[in-house]
Amino acid sequence: MLTLSLMSLVVGWYVIHTAIALIIVNKDVSQTTRGMLYPRESETREVRSLDGIWNFVRSDQKNPTQGIRDQWYAEDLSKNQPIIPMPVPASYNDITTDDLRDHVGTVWYDRKFFVPRSWAKEQQRVWLRFGSVHYEAYVWVNGQQAMKHEMGHLPFEAEVTHLLKYGEENRITVMCDNALIQTTVPQGKITEVPNDDGVTIVQSYTFDFFNYAGIHRSVHLYTTPKTFIEEVEIQTKLNDDNSVGYVTYSINVNGSAANEADNNLYARIQLYNKQGVMVANATSDSQLGGTLKVDKVKPWWPYLMDPEPGYLYEMEIKLHAANEELLDVYRLQVGIRQLSWNNAQFLINGKQVYFRGFGRHEDSDIRGKGLDNALMTRDFNLLKWIGANAYRTSHYPYSEESMQFADRHGIMIIDECPSVDTENFSQELLDKHKSSLEQLVHRDRNHASVVMWSIANEPRTRETNAGTYFQFVANYTRSLDKTRPITAAIAQPHTEDKAGNSLDIISFNRYNAWYSNPGRLDMVTQRVIDEASGWYKKYNKPVIMAEYGADTMDGLHMQPAYVWSEEFQSEVFSRHFRAFDVLRRKGWFIGEFVWNFADFKTAQSYTRVGGNKKGVFTRARQPKAAAHLLRKRYFALGRELEDCSFPEDLFTYIAEVGDSGKRDASDL
Ligand code: GCB
């Protein structure tokens, strides 16, 4: 009986705000992001990682708020609870051998660390920054609340100068709640369900990836001077023949100079090329803004569109007080490029782009969605091996480290916020959805690789209110950044969609021969052509196929092709390629994205064998047969559209068939 009433309380706790509004209004986002520059060392800043093994406690699922009531943060977790070791960064779900994987509700982490005595400076501040915690986080430092943040996959930070003990040991405590309800982004449902022991609470969600949780990305302590560079926003442009680049910057400062008279701050900006040669410099205006002009610029180009893709300059910003005193130094990598689009094309540096890439996931064995530098590096090597020039960060923002990699390798990013299968449009959901985009744009606006914002994946855009809802979301995103187009990956029939009007580029997802007409390879090509044409006809905007594919068990072979076999995946791809080539000739079809880059874990279901197997690579990042086919297509497109050269090993020697036997593109 007691269990039952506690359970009802738990469900009540998670379902308080589920009312669906009939009228939604466009309110301002109440809390917008400040600061959050990626932590970097400089002459004036120190960075310390708090990654490693933390202590971990899971709350009683039936009593998720117990730790707050009993103030677990006031002491070491180990004082009151049995603790287990937990790696950070990592999802906690797949680390243990018990049922932690499916835990619903709150878990606790803590760790100790020293703050050096030398950090106790009058003119210095200390910040605590999380790359991401999924989903909601409460953070205490030495028992004092330091911050609270709702939303996975996005960073948050707070100044902790006043909470730290210098030259002593300190403790950081984190409570993380993975519960998803109808007003979280993404949405989920918590229900009370009878089981063999009475009742249990169950987390359900419609999206097709495992709801991994925990401290997913790095935790940093970093210092800044008292008066410091808090924000940098840059925008870049090129002249008509791409020979001159312009970098417009604006800087925000937090704090004021020690002496009132010196408060007239200014910044000196220097731009260095890859050889370390200074190519432009400027002194800011009194608003701390200005424009750098770069003669003989090397523009940022996507992979295979130029022999030197992903060219980055280093921008050095030195903040000075009026008396010349150097207050702060921050450096960031800058790619100089210009985006444009119209009703049929997307262009970079004046050149038409044809996207060829993937929908992806941050997902791997054991670490779940935890940042893993080895995995990230391998993934970028595979992207380049296969000749992709783009991916969508389906279905949430990816790590800042991966965005930096994308800049460096020339991989274009369609940057997606965490809204998946969006439905039951309520005021509270709208506010959070907008907030997720505000946080995303703020975090990623300076990345050359980010070429488009995706405001949702497979939203239910035929529902009542969908038109108004997405108009508000799209217009808000546009108000944050006018330099990039806006898309959403839509799977509703174009005839019933209400969101396309608000987008700049239409992306659609469809699984012909899989979810529609399974196994029917003869029902792919024409259907793809018809659907893409339908979208274009309705909205007169460029169209991308953002998802297509087939689940494939690596090692399963069946001839003739049969669902789940490697042969079938290759055939499904090939039938799509035919459609894409017809569509490309129409002039408004601008990209093809396979679902998915690699196999990934999902919630348990009878349609999934250990997860979603639509990967071109296995979860261990080895190619399936279709990867070799896709590689030939992506490089063939690169050769046709951008005159790229073929990798030496693209073709396997088969037989002497004259001169055309080896390098003729028609043999692909
Ligand atoms: C989709 C979703 C993606 C799924 C995929 C599938 O349309 O956008 O998240 O994983 O289908 O394989 O079912």
XYZ file of C-alpha atoms and ligand atoms in Angstrom:
681
model
C 0.000 0.000 0.000
C 2.777 2.350 0.987
C 4.559 1.433 -2.224
C 1.495 2.206 -4.236
C 0.986 5.663 -2.781
C 4.674 6.530 -3.096
C 4.550 5.422 -6.699
C 1.575 7.624 -7.424
C 3.513 10.502 -5.936
C 6.435 9.772 -8.234
C 4.243 9.726 -11.301
C 2.525 12.871 -10.052
C 5.919 14.537 -9.659
C 6.708 13.885 -13.295
C 3.340 14.614 -14.878
C 2.363 17.886 -13.311
C 2.818 19.939 -16.476
C 1.238 18.045 -19.313
C -1.704 20.193 -20.305
C -1.915 20.693 -24.056
C -2.656 24.266 -24.920
C -5.203 25.159 -27.534
C -3.695 28.586 -27.903
C 0.037 29.093 -27.898
C 1.647 32.478 -27.864
C 5.077 33.643 -28.850
C 6.748 34.606 -25.564
C 10.353 35.668 -25.065
C 12.750 32.967 -23.911
C 13.023 33.784 -20.230
C 16.614 32.786 -19.633
C 19.104 33.280 -22.431
C 22.647 32.013 -22.456
C 25.606 34.071 -21.330
C 29.257 33.363 -21.855
C 30.078 29.681 -22.289
C 33.075 30.146 -24.575
C 34.822 26.799 -24.908
C 37.364 26.619 -22.050
C 40.824 27.341 -23.424
C 44.084 28.112 -21.759
C 45.828 31.379 -22.472
C 48.223 33.806 -20.860
C 45.337 34.877 -18.631
C 43.345 31.652 -18.189
C 43.904 28.227 -16.679
C 41.818 25.141 -17.417
C 41.536 22.057 -15.255
C 39.680 18.900 -16.132
C 37.517 17.183 -13.523
C 37.057 14.098 -15.716
C 37.860 10.730 -14.188
C 36.207 8.332 -11.812
C 33.458 9.885 -9.697
C 31.375 8.331 -6.904
C 27.887 7.320 -7.888
C 24.626 6.543 -6.111
C 21.316 5.740 -7.659
C 18.212 6.966 -5.866
C 15.398 4.656 -5.034
C 13.263 4.818 -8.148
C 10.192 5.092 -5.963
C 11.631 8.032 -4.087
C 13.500 10.270 -6.552
C 13.490 13.398 -4.370
C 14.814 11.707 -1.226
C 18.357 12.939 -1.795
C 17.197 16.538 -1.937
C 15.055 16.195 1.174
C 17.852 14.460 3.062
C 20.462 16.882 1.707
C 22.824 14.294 0.309
C 24.880 17.153 -1.114
C 25.795 18.367 2.386
C 28.320 15.563 2.880
C 30.279 13.026 0.878
C 27.792 10.659 -0.761
C 29.777 7.773 0.711
C 28.816 8.891 4.245
C 25.195 7.838 3.835
C 25.036 5.528 0.839
C 26.979 2.699 -0.676
C 28.789 4.263 -3.634
C 30.053 2.716 -6.828
C 32.725 4.091 -9.163
C 31.422 5.832 -12.270
C 33.474 7.187 -15.166
C 32.989 10.787 -16.310
C 32.351 11.455 -19.127
C 30.086 8.479 -19.918
C 26.481 7.416 -19.788
C 25.992 5.439 -16.611
C 23.540 2.955 -18.172
C 25.874 0.318 -19.610
C 28.646 0.463 -17.008
C 27.231 -1.951 -14.437
C 25.870 -5.466 -14.797
C 22.616 -4.863 -12.938
C 19.435 -3.044 -13.942
C 20.956 0.442 -13.753
C 20.546 0.476 -17.527
C 16.806 0.987 -17.180
C 16.784 3.203 -14.100
C 14.206 5.986 -14.203
C 14.675 9.138 -12.172
C 17.527 10.632 -10.221
C 21.132 9.523 -9.689
C 23.912 11.258 -7.771
C 27.592 11.820 -8.484
C 30.304 13.390 -6.371
C 34.065 13.819 -6.340
C 36.751 15.703 -4.460
C 39.391 17.964 -5.944
C 41.960 20.464 -4.803
C 41.947 24.081 -5.790
C 45.464 25.492 -5.670
C 46.213 28.312 -3.294
C 47.519 30.285 -6.256
C 43.956 30.547 -7.613
C 42.845 32.742 -4.715
C 43.598 35.977 -6.475
C 41.744 39.192 -6.025
C 41.675 39.759 -9.772
C 40.553 36.288 -10.801
C 37.354 34.281 -11.080
C 36.780 30.543 -11.246
C 34.091 28.873 -13.339
C 32.664 25.383 -13.309
C 31.468 24.125 -16.694
C 29.695 20.966 -17.815
C 29.822 20.020 -21.508
C 26.487 18.223 -21.027
C 24.475 16.290 -18.486
C 21.404 14.390 -19.596
C 18.677 15.378 -18.810
C 18.333 17.700 -15.824
C 21.200 18.592 -13.511
C 21.527 20.140 -10.074
C 25.048 21.008 -8.985
C 26.442 21.803 -5.534
C 29.940 22.878 -4.600
C 30.931 22.199 -1.007
C 27.257 21.727 -0.184
C 26.132 25.047 -1.701
C 23.906 25.058 -4.758
C 25.961 26.268 -7.728
C 23.612 25.745 -10.661
C 20.669 23.931 -12.170
C 20.204 23.165 -15.836
C 17.534 21.419 -17.837
C 18.296 19.880 -21.266
C 20.774 17.298 -22.409
C 23.564 17.753 -24.966
C 24.212 21.422 -24.176
C 26.784 23.066 -21.928
C 26.147 25.069 -18.789
C 28.386 26.846 -16.337
C 28.456 29.066 -13.283
C 30.951 31.152 -11.431
C 32.079 29.302 -8.324
C 34.773 31.705 -7.087
C 32.888 32.303 -3.839
C 32.034 28.630 -3.263
C 35.557 27.229 -3.452
C 38.099 26.665 -0.708
C 41.529 27.661 -1.979
C 44.519 25.538 -1.077
C 42.108 22.949 0.281
C 40.032 20.010 -0.789
C 36.631 20.724 -2.315
C 33.631 18.589 -3.193
C 31.329 18.767 -6.170
C 27.961 16.978 -6.106
C 25.633 16.466 -9.051
C 22.098 15.151 -9.124
C 20.972 14.075 -12.565
C 17.390 13.236 -13.521
C 16.743 11.321 -16.749
C 12.954 11.508 -16.641
C 11.332 12.721 -19.847
C 7.771 14.003 -19.792
C 5.505 15.761 -22.272
C 7.107 19.144 -21.622
C 10.752 18.121 -21.802
C 12.825 18.296 -25.000
C 12.693 15.554 -26.170
C 9.323 14.385 -24.904
C 8.560 11.151 -23.086
C 5.997 9.701 -20.700
C 6.254 8.322 -17.193
C 3.558 5.866 -16.259
C 2.769 3.549 -13.403
C 2.457 -0.026 -14.581
C 1.576 -3.204 -12.644
C 4.375 -5.758 -12.528
C 5.057 -9.023 -10.731
C 6.078 -7.163 -7.553
C 3.164 -4.723 -7.492
C 3.702 -1.654 -9.617
C 6.658 0.001 -11.205
C 7.224 3.241 -13.034
C 8.057 3.039 -16.694
C 9.698 5.628 -18.919
C 8.468 5.443 -22.486
C 9.344 7.536 -25.508
C 8.619 7.342 -29.193
C 12.084 8.318 -30.470
C 14.337 5.569 -31.707
C 17.502 5.843 -29.634
C 18.289 4.786 -26.101
C 17.679 7.447 -23.471
C 21.249 7.341 -22.196
C 21.875 9.551 -19.179
C 24.576 10.895 -16.915
C 27.498 13.294 -17.163
C 28.055 12.884 -20.890
C 30.798 15.378 -21.603
C 33.798 16.839 -19.853
C 33.651 18.821 -16.657
C 36.051 21.745 -16.435
C 37.121 24.228 -13.854
C 38.645 27.279 -15.457
C 39.798 30.681 -14.465
C 39.254 34.050 -16.036
C 40.455 37.445 -14.986
C 37.947 39.525 -13.053
C 37.243 41.519 -16.197
C 37.147 39.091 -19.056
C 35.995 38.292 -22.569
C 32.629 36.697 -21.967
C 31.246 36.430 -25.481
C 32.667 36.500 -28.967
C 30.416 36.419 -31.973
C 31.829 36.345 -35.475
C 30.346 36.412 -38.937
C 32.333 35.989 -42.114
C 31.914 37.082 -45.733
C 33.825 36.941 -48.991
C 33.999 39.303 -51.928
C 32.691 38.174 -55.327
C 35.776 36.327 -56.496
C 36.577 34.876 -53.041
C 39.881 36.745 -52.876
C 39.074 38.985 -49.914
C 37.523 37.783 -46.661
C 35.823 39.786 -43.933
C 35.494 38.737 -40.323
C 33.022 40.829 -38.363
C 33.357 40.359 -34.636
C 31.600 41.583 -31.562
C 32.844 41.018 -28.043
C 31.084 41.220 -24.718
C 32.967 41.794 -21.535
C 31.980 40.783 -18.042
C 33.304 42.903 -15.218
C 34.853 46.327 -15.219
C 38.409 47.556 -14.994
C 39.821 48.067 -11.523
C 40.060 51.763 -11.974
C 36.966 53.644 -13.205
C 39.086 55.813 -15.456
C 40.404 52.744 -17.204
C 36.976 51.389 -17.905
C 37.098 52.443 -21.502
C 38.018 48.964 -22.627
C 39.166 48.046 -26.103
C 40.280 44.876 -27.852
C 43.185 44.183 -30.184
C 42.416 41.472 -32.678
C 44.998 39.599 -34.700
C 44.326 36.913 -37.262
C 47.020 34.296 -37.985
C 47.152 31.849 -40.867
C 48.207 28.201 -40.540
C 51.873 29.117 -40.802
C 51.475 31.461 -37.847
C 51.805 34.571 -40.022
C 49.602 37.484 -39.047
C 47.308 38.304 -41.975
C 45.014 40.917 -40.449
C 44.719 42.971 -37.300
C 42.497 45.650 -35.872
C 41.668 47.605 -32.789
C 38.010 47.419 -31.847
C 35.656 50.339 -31.640
C 34.347 51.424 -28.250
C 31.533 48.858 -28.518
C 34.235 46.166 -28.810
C 33.250 45.316 -32.357
C 34.684 45.717 -35.817
C 35.631 43.980 -39.047
C 38.902 42.414 -40.127
C 39.757 42.430 -43.810
C 41.786 39.491 -45.068
C 43.447 39.940 -48.464
C 44.326 36.831 -50.468
C 42.077 34.910 -48.150
C 41.956 31.137 -48.052
C 38.243 30.426 -47.772
C 36.839 27.585 -45.692
C 35.686 24.868 -48.099
C 33.936 21.573 -47.439
C 35.820 18.297 -47.832
C 36.470 17.389 -51.503
C 35.329 20.827 -52.737
C 38.888 22.116 -52.534
C 42.330 20.532 -52.218
C 42.702 22.231 -48.825
C 39.319 21.871 -47.104
C 38.556 23.163 -43.626
C 41.075 26.003 -43.666
C 41.095 27.750 -40.306
C 42.692 30.947 -39.104
C 43.445 31.619 -35.484
C 41.849 34.731 -34.085
C 43.592 36.196 -31.069
C 41.609 38.606 -28.955
C 43.388 40.751 -26.399
C 41.248 42.795 -24.075
C 42.866 45.982 -22.763
C 41.966 48.631 -20.257
C 42.279 52.258 -21.372
C 45.657 52.428 -19.653
C 46.877 49.645 -22.016
C 46.880 47.045 -19.272
C 46.290 43.591 -20.770
C 43.213 42.157 -19.065
C 42.364 38.949 -20.928
C 43.384 36.831 -23.937
C 41.148 34.356 -25.776
C 41.817 32.558 -29.067
C 39.444 30.827 -31.414
C 39.622 29.097 -34.773
C 37.868 30.882 -37.582
C 36.878 29.563 -41.010
C 36.052 32.303 -43.502
C 33.147 31.423 -45.754
C 29.866 32.737 -46.994
C 26.562 30.912 -47.239
C 23.640 31.755 -49.478
C 20.466 30.020 -50.590
C 17.451 30.558 -52.788
C 14.404 28.537 -53.754
C 16.437 25.831 -55.465
C 20.038 25.939 -54.321
C 22.327 26.140 -51.339
C 25.701 27.752 -52.021
C 28.957 28.067 -50.182
C 31.364 30.751 -51.317
C 29.143 31.180 -54.377
C 29.423 27.530 -55.379
C 26.465 25.153 -55.403
C 26.596 22.448 -52.736
C 25.333 18.889 -53.077
C 25.228 17.318 -49.614
C 26.259 13.692 -49.329
C 26.395 12.325 -45.858
C 24.694 10.721 -42.930
C 22.330 11.006 -40.083
C 24.372 9.948 -37.076
C 24.227 9.341 -33.343
C 26.612 9.884 -30.505
C 26.542 6.263 -29.413
C 28.918 3.461 -28.662
C 29.351 0.307 -26.679
C 29.760 0.741 -22.898
C 30.169 4.528 -22.874
C 26.750 5.184 -24.478
C 26.640 8.872 -25.294
C 29.768 9.739 -23.321
C 32.408 11.767 -25.144
C 35.179 9.510 -26.397
C 38.063 11.094 -28.288
C 39.198 7.804 -29.826
C 35.724 7.119 -31.210
C 35.327 10.669 -32.476
C 38.652 10.547 -34.281
C 37.845 7.182 -35.833
C 34.452 8.513 -36.973
C 36.001 11.463 -38.754
C 38.525 9.159 -40.412
C 35.627 7.008 -41.632
C 33.670 10.022 -42.866
C 36.639 11.058 -44.957
C 37.347 7.518 -46.101
C 33.811 7.210 -47.419
C 33.846 10.620 -49.118
C 31.017 12.216 -47.116
C 30.954 16.000 -46.930
C 28.203 16.447 -44.332
C 26.168 15.024 -41.489
C 23.157 16.015 -39.454
C 23.573 15.963 -35.689
C 20.480 13.791 -35.442
C 18.730 14.180 -33.005
C 20.465 16.587 -30.612
C 23.564 18.787 -30.403
C 26.857 16.857 -30.570
C 29.950 17.566 -28.510
C 31.806 20.839 -28.909
C 34.944 18.823 -29.596
C 33.248 17.185 -32.590
C 32.165 20.592 -33.894
C 35.797 21.677 -33.749
C 36.762 18.531 -35.673
C 34.130 19.265 -38.307
C 35.542 22.775 -38.758
C 39.000 21.334 -39.189
C 38.061 18.560 -41.608
C 35.610 20.545 -43.725
C 32.589 18.447 -42.818
C 29.372 20.464 -43.120
C 26.961 20.162 -40.222
C 23.207 20.402 -40.153
C 22.971 21.277 -36.493
C 19.879 19.824 -34.830
C 18.295 20.768 -31.514
C 17.056 17.946 -29.227
C 13.414 18.075 -30.367
C 12.385 14.648 -31.709
C 8.906 13.405 -32.661
C 7.547 16.699 -31.346
C 3.814 16.504 -30.579
C 1.185 17.715 -28.112
C 2.253 21.283 -28.689
C 1.944 23.194 -25.431
C 3.099 26.606 -24.313
C 5.645 25.099 -21.948
C 7.029 22.837 -24.657
C 7.317 25.755 -27.076
C 9.237 27.808 -24.523
C 11.691 24.976 -23.894
C 12.028 24.148 -27.564
C 12.970 27.764 -28.263
C 15.352 27.706 -25.336
C 17.065 24.608 -26.764
C 17.653 26.506 -30.009
C 18.856 29.586 -28.166
C 21.419 27.479 -26.309
C 22.432 25.672 -29.493
C 22.854 28.776 -31.637
C 24.756 30.497 -28.864
C 27.101 27.532 -28.540
C 27.683 26.858 -32.239
C 27.266 30.164 -34.063
C 31.012 30.641 -34.622
C 31.611 27.278 -36.316
C 32.314 27.460 -40.035
C 31.142 23.860 -40.342
C 27.610 24.680 -39.186
C 25.724 25.486 -42.378
C 22.096 24.939 -41.358
C 19.936 24.714 -38.223
C 17.516 21.830 -37.899
C 14.687 22.789 -35.571
C 13.214 19.284 -35.172
C 13.263 15.678 -36.304
C 10.008 14.119 -37.426
C 7.723 16.571 -35.682
C 4.036 15.729 -36.000
C 3.484 18.580 -38.409
C -0.029 17.705 -39.436
C -1.417 18.139 -35.899
C -3.533 21.099 -34.845
C -1.301 24.009 -33.881
C 1.736 22.598 -35.728
C 1.755 25.483 -38.211
C 1.763 28.183 -35.531
C 4.138 26.281 -33.312
C 6.797 25.809 -35.996
C 6.377 29.319 -37.301
C 7.260 30.574 -33.807
C 10.199 28.190 -33.494
C 11.590 28.961 -36.967
C 11.178 32.725 -36.664
C 12.825 32.689 -33.279
C 15.790 30.756 -34.671
C 16.016 33.194 -37.565
C 16.062 36.082 -35.119
C 19.129 34.519 -33.496
C 21.008 33.890 -36.749
C 20.138 35.195 -40.171
C 23.247 33.812 -41.844
C 22.157 30.162 -41.956
C 19.058 28.534 -43.414
C 16.576 26.602 -41.300
C 15.310 23.110 -41.908
C 13.500 20.268 -40.095
C 13.511 16.587 -41.016
C 9.884 15.764 -41.691
C 8.259 12.357 -42.157
C 4.613 13.385 -42.383
C 3.056 13.304 -45.847
C 3.795 16.559 -47.653
C 0.114 16.868 -48.459
C -0.684 17.297 -44.776
C 2.422 19.058 -43.482
C 1.961 22.488 -41.916
C 5.575 23.399 -41.105
C 7.326 23.636 -44.491
C 6.195 27.218 -45.023
C 8.342 28.323 -42.111
C 11.507 26.569 -43.312
C 14.160 27.625 -45.826
C 15.094 24.108 -46.888
C 12.835 21.045 -46.829
C 14.278 17.810 -45.469
C 12.244 14.617 -45.557
C 12.746 11.124 -44.117
C 11.310 8.016 -45.771
C 11.978 4.300 -45.591
C 10.830 2.855 -48.895
C 11.241 -0.938 -49.051
C 11.576 -0.942 -45.262
C 8.744 0.602 -43.252
C 6.807 1.211 -46.484
C 6.488 -1.910 -48.638
C 9.139 -3.977 -46.830
C 11.362 -5.967 -49.168
C 9.927 -4.359 -52.329
C 13.035 -3.096 -54.071
C 10.856 -2.389 -57.091
C 8.951 0.199 -55.061
C 11.734 2.598 -54.195
C 12.990 4.729 -57.067
C 9.772 6.189 -58.427
C 8.354 6.757 -54.957
C 11.421 8.762 -53.904
C 11.211 10.845 -57.076
C 7.494 11.460 -56.558
C 7.777 12.385 -52.913
C 10.714 14.768 -53.363
C 8.893 16.391 -56.290
C 5.749 16.708 -54.160
C 7.654 18.599 -51.460
C 9.225 20.906 -54.018
C 5.947 21.559 -55.733
C 4.218 22.402 -52.492
C 6.852 24.725 -51.067
C 9.146 25.796 -53.926
C 12.238 25.330 -51.739
C 15.389 23.189 -52.050
C 14.797 19.576 -50.985
C 17.049 17.098 -49.160
C 16.378 13.426 -48.452
C 17.516 13.436 -44.835
C 16.957 9.732 -44.045
C 16.635 6.502 -45.993
C 18.021 3.045 -45.304
C 17.427 -0.505 -44.130
C 18.323 -2.470 -41.003
C 21.190 -4.810 -41.788
C 22.773 -7.550 -39.681
C 26.438 -7.488 -40.539
C 27.444 -10.889 -41.826
C 23.951 -11.904 -42.953
C 24.075 -12.646 -46.673
C 21.174 -13.613 -48.872
C 21.029 -13.756 -52.643
C 18.651 -12.620 -53.992
C 18.496 -9.761 -51.542
C 16.208 -10.256 -48.538
C 15.399 -7.853 -45.715
C 18.114 -7.555 -43.005
C 20.849 -8.941 -45.316
C 23.909 -7.002 -46.480
C 22.777 -7.516 -50.076
C 19.465 -5.871 -49.289
C 21.066 -2.752 -47.781
C 23.243 -2.314 -50.869
C 20.247 -2.776 -53.166
C 18.135 -0.291 -51.211
C 20.940 2.254 -51.493
C 21.365 1.635 -55.192
C 17.628 2.101 -55.895
C 17.822 5.426 -54.052
C 20.920 6.495 -55.996
C 18.925 6.127 -59.211
C 16.214 8.367 -57.815
C 18.732 10.922 -56.565
C 20.371 11.160 -59.978
C 17.023 11.840 -61.633
C 16.243 14.405 -58.947
C 19.636 16.111 -59.166
C 18.932 16.964 -62.777
C 15.816 18.869 -61.734
C 17.970 21.526 -60.084
C 16.340 21.812 -56.642
C 17.355 18.512 -55.038
C 20.403 19.312 -52.941
C 21.392 16.339 -50.841
C 21.251 12.712 -49.777
C 21.804 11.500 -46.224
C 21.869 7.789 -45.372
C 20.344 6.639 -42.115
C 22.624 5.813 -40.290
C 26.373 6.219 -40.087
C 26.698 3.383 -37.543
C 24.485 0.903 -35.687
C 23.214 2.313 -32.412
C 21.321 1.321 -29.312
C 17.593 1.855 -28.887
C 14.945 1.009 -26.323
C 14.053 -2.706 -26.354
C 11.578 -3.758 -29.027
C 10.897 -6.738 -31.252
C 11.891 -4.674 -34.307
C 15.413 -4.105 -32.978
C 18.201 -6.654 -32.550
C 20.393 -5.080 -29.878
C 19.481 -1.717 -31.360
C 18.965 -0.060 -34.723
C 21.065 -1.783 -37.382
C 20.726 0.687 -40.228
C 24.383 1.634 -39.852
C 26.692 1.627 -42.825
C 29.277 0.859 -40.151
C 28.778 -1.494 -37.243
C 28.657 -0.126 -33.738
C 32.365 -1.048 -33.504
C 32.937 1.186 -36.558
C 33.753 -1.485 -39.144
C 32.245 -1.259 -42.645
C 29.330 -3.347 -43.844
C 29.277 -4.253 -47.548
C 27.161 -1.192 -48.364
C 29.897 1.100 -47.032
C 32.074 0.199 -50.017
C 29.227 0.912 -52.410
C 28.445 4.235 -50.771
C 32.097 5.178 -50.879
C 32.174 4.687 -54.628
C 29.080 6.841 -55.030
C 30.238 9.659 -52.762
C 33.592 9.882 -54.524
C 31.913 9.619 -57.938
C 29.748 12.594 -56.968
C 32.840 14.406 -55.729
C 34.534 13.776 -59.063
C 31.525 14.839 -61.125
C 30.602 17.914 -59.109
C 33.882 19.114 -57.674
C 36.521 17.417 -59.720
C 38.054 15.721 -56.701
C 40.579 12.958 -57.214
C 39.844 9.321 -56.363
C 41.604 7.597 -53.484
C 44.109 4.994 -54.735
C 42.190 2.112 -53.194
C 38.708 3.046 -54.437
C 38.794 0.361 -57.113
C 39.710 -3.239 -56.597
C 41.534 -4.809 -59.529
C 39.261 -7.313 -61.192
C 40.580 -8.184 -64.669
C 42.373 -6.791 -67.725
C 39.534 -5.124 -69.557
C 41.504 -2.567 -71.492
C 42.112 1.021 -70.482
C 38.643 1.561 -69.117
C 39.052 -1.299 -66.684
C 40.422 0.680 -63.809
C 39.691 4.367 -63.615
C 36.618 4.970 -65.687
C 33.898 6.598 -63.631
C 31.252 4.717 -65.596
C 32.577 1.560 -63.958
C 31.565 2.724 -60.535
C 13.326 7.704 -38.430
C 13.888 8.486 -37.307
C 15.144 7.842 -36.749
C 14.958 6.335 -36.669
C 14.715 5.791 -38.062
C 14.513 4.290 -38.036
O 12.555 8.191 -39.217
O 14.137 9.828 -37.621
O 15.380 8.386 -35.484
O 16.055 5.689 -36.080
O 13.582 6.390 -38.582
O 15.430 3.546 -38.322
O 13.408 3.859 -37.708
